[in-house]
Amino acid sequence: MALFGSQAPAPAATSTTGDLSKDVEIPKDGMATDSISDLAFSPTHDFLAMTSWDKSVTIYEVTANGPVGKWKGVCKTQQGKEEIPLCLGWSQDGTKLAVGGADGTLFYYDFAQINGNELTPTATWQAHQTGIKGIRWFVFQNTKQILITGSWDKTVKYFDLSAANPTEPMGTLQCQERVYSMDVKQNALLVIATAERHIHIVNLNDPTKIHKTITSPLKWQTRVVSCFSDATGFAVGSIEGRCAIQYVDDQNTSLNFSFKCHRQQDPTNRDIARVYSVNAISFHPTHGTFSTAGSDGTFHFWDKDAKHRLKGYPDVGGSITATAFSKDGNIFAYAVSYDWSKGYAASTPGQKLCVKLHPIIGDECKPRPGTKKR
């Protein structure tokens, strides 16, 4: 059943309804005590890093059966001030991690210089004037691992951490508005989503220039952007319960489309749909399919080329704030915590807080047979 464009969730069915019974929860001992702001798997190892509003950074070594070890630290500047981390990103060789703070502080971890299980930043510095909301890495000219940071101060900066002065940006992009989300793929494509629905597209062969700026096809505030696995385009999610598929090449604009998701039919009025924010979009590293997760507490796997939902999963009991696939795509991690979509007043004690590992079994994330890849 093709589900793109349908407001209501699909009826329960074995073929399209996913199973959560094998999902493994990371133990509460050592887990964050406040909402999870971001999480990401290492591209080279089964390490899952996460940041939390409790000011912590935690890394777990995980398998499909659960975590087998952890490293934990607190984001603390050189002046001793603790900072709320909003986002994180692994270097492509898996040896480094960067974390962005709510006041613009950048925390840099080089694992060649970290001993034991205490995460202590190798370096910290004021990278931006205000909060950092996006962190990614890419390899420039096949040699240098470059760190990219995007901020609410309306700039994106590039840092070469092997340079004599690594805290001095090697380049800066001026964006039209505050950076809300950004993503990189294949050392070629950088997509930056900002306030006021601007989307900047950057060719990383020429990283200090914005190749093209478009307006999001979605009518409401952008929440997340995520690049296709093959770097030919990207997906955008918004607060209105919609997702858009966009191709970079102007010759492929006929393939662009958007669809409704993370909406629930009002049980008392079939003409009303409750709309939830799309908080996270993650692409499978090998299949090219993708997940969406939202404030409604559900996640779904989709095949963009077939315009088809592969699996939809039941409500997990709280908003999903972040998701990630492991390096080989065998594990899907999702964080359940308050997403602040209803403001401070709705943040109450006892709300569900956990990170779960969902093993990818069978054809859950595989494209439909016969799907023509674009």
Phi, psi and omega in degrees: 000124176282127188248353179297130179097351180273131181284320187269152176295155182292149175299152180301129179203142184300323186287332185243350180262122184278165184251125179260001189293336181264003179291140183249129179268134174295132184304146181297329180297115180090353179286163177298155180251003178217176187309143177277123182271331180196157172208154181200141173275147171297143178284354184236342182222167178274058176251130179247117179257145179216153176238152185220156176293352174277010175079014184257155169238127182228139176237127177247139166273125190231157168228177178297341179268000177126179181285146178239004178179162181208155171235140183218145176207173178245134177293112183223127179286172180297337178276359178091357180284133176275141186234148177279119178275132183257335185202166181208165177199138177271146169291159186290339176268002175072010183263352184223153178222140175236143182229135181255133183262164184290344178254010179095003178284138176253130178250124185242127181241121174251112189288347173290343182246010180252125179248144178076197185255011177262122179278111177238127181301138174290325178204151173223145175201162180279098184273331183221165181285336179211192193309140174267123186245358177210136177222127176214164177236155169209162179261119183262128178055033176064011184230313190261132173274114185252133178267132178247132177234138178237139192226163172292352176278009174074023177232154169240132183236152178245132180235130172261103186283356174265359182286165180298323176238082187293340182277353177268119183297140177278351177187154180222135173253131175267119181266164182285336181207185179297137179282125178257327183198152174204160181208157181230146174214136172054033178054022185234323189238128171239127177239129184240122178254129184238176172300163181062021170068021174280144174228118178262135178245127185237132171274115186288357169286342177222070195290345183268008177235141174276118183292318184199145174237131177233166172265135180307138177290348178270142191276348183240178189307133176289136180251322186204149172228143181213131184280147172301155179298331181263007175066020179271352181183198185203162176247144180236136175240147184230176180286353185266011182070041177226154174228142178237141176253123185230133175262147183284316183291127181299337179287347181253015184297337178292344179272352180289142176199165175227160182211158179273142177203169179051050175230144180233136179289133177296124184295341182260349182209107185292347179274356183244132175245132174279128188254134182234151180292142169271106188270334187211141173226127179228134178264138177293135188292339182241325186275339182079359173281174184211164178246151165235148178217149188212186181292344179281357178082017178239158170228155185219150174251137187229152171248105185292328183288326177269355184052056189217140172275127180279310180212144171235142188244150182296163177303128183269002174100008179181166179298144174262120187261338183202150179218161177195144170266147174289171188302325180260001177079012182273345180231136175243117180260140176219141182257129179252115181192168180295134184255008176065017181291340179249015175082181184297323185298333182271358177275103185239154177299148176091358177293147185296136180218111179194164170237131182239152179247119181255114179288132179277114186243136174064229187258023183309318185247006181278143178300158177299142177303134178086359179295131177277119181283137181245000000 
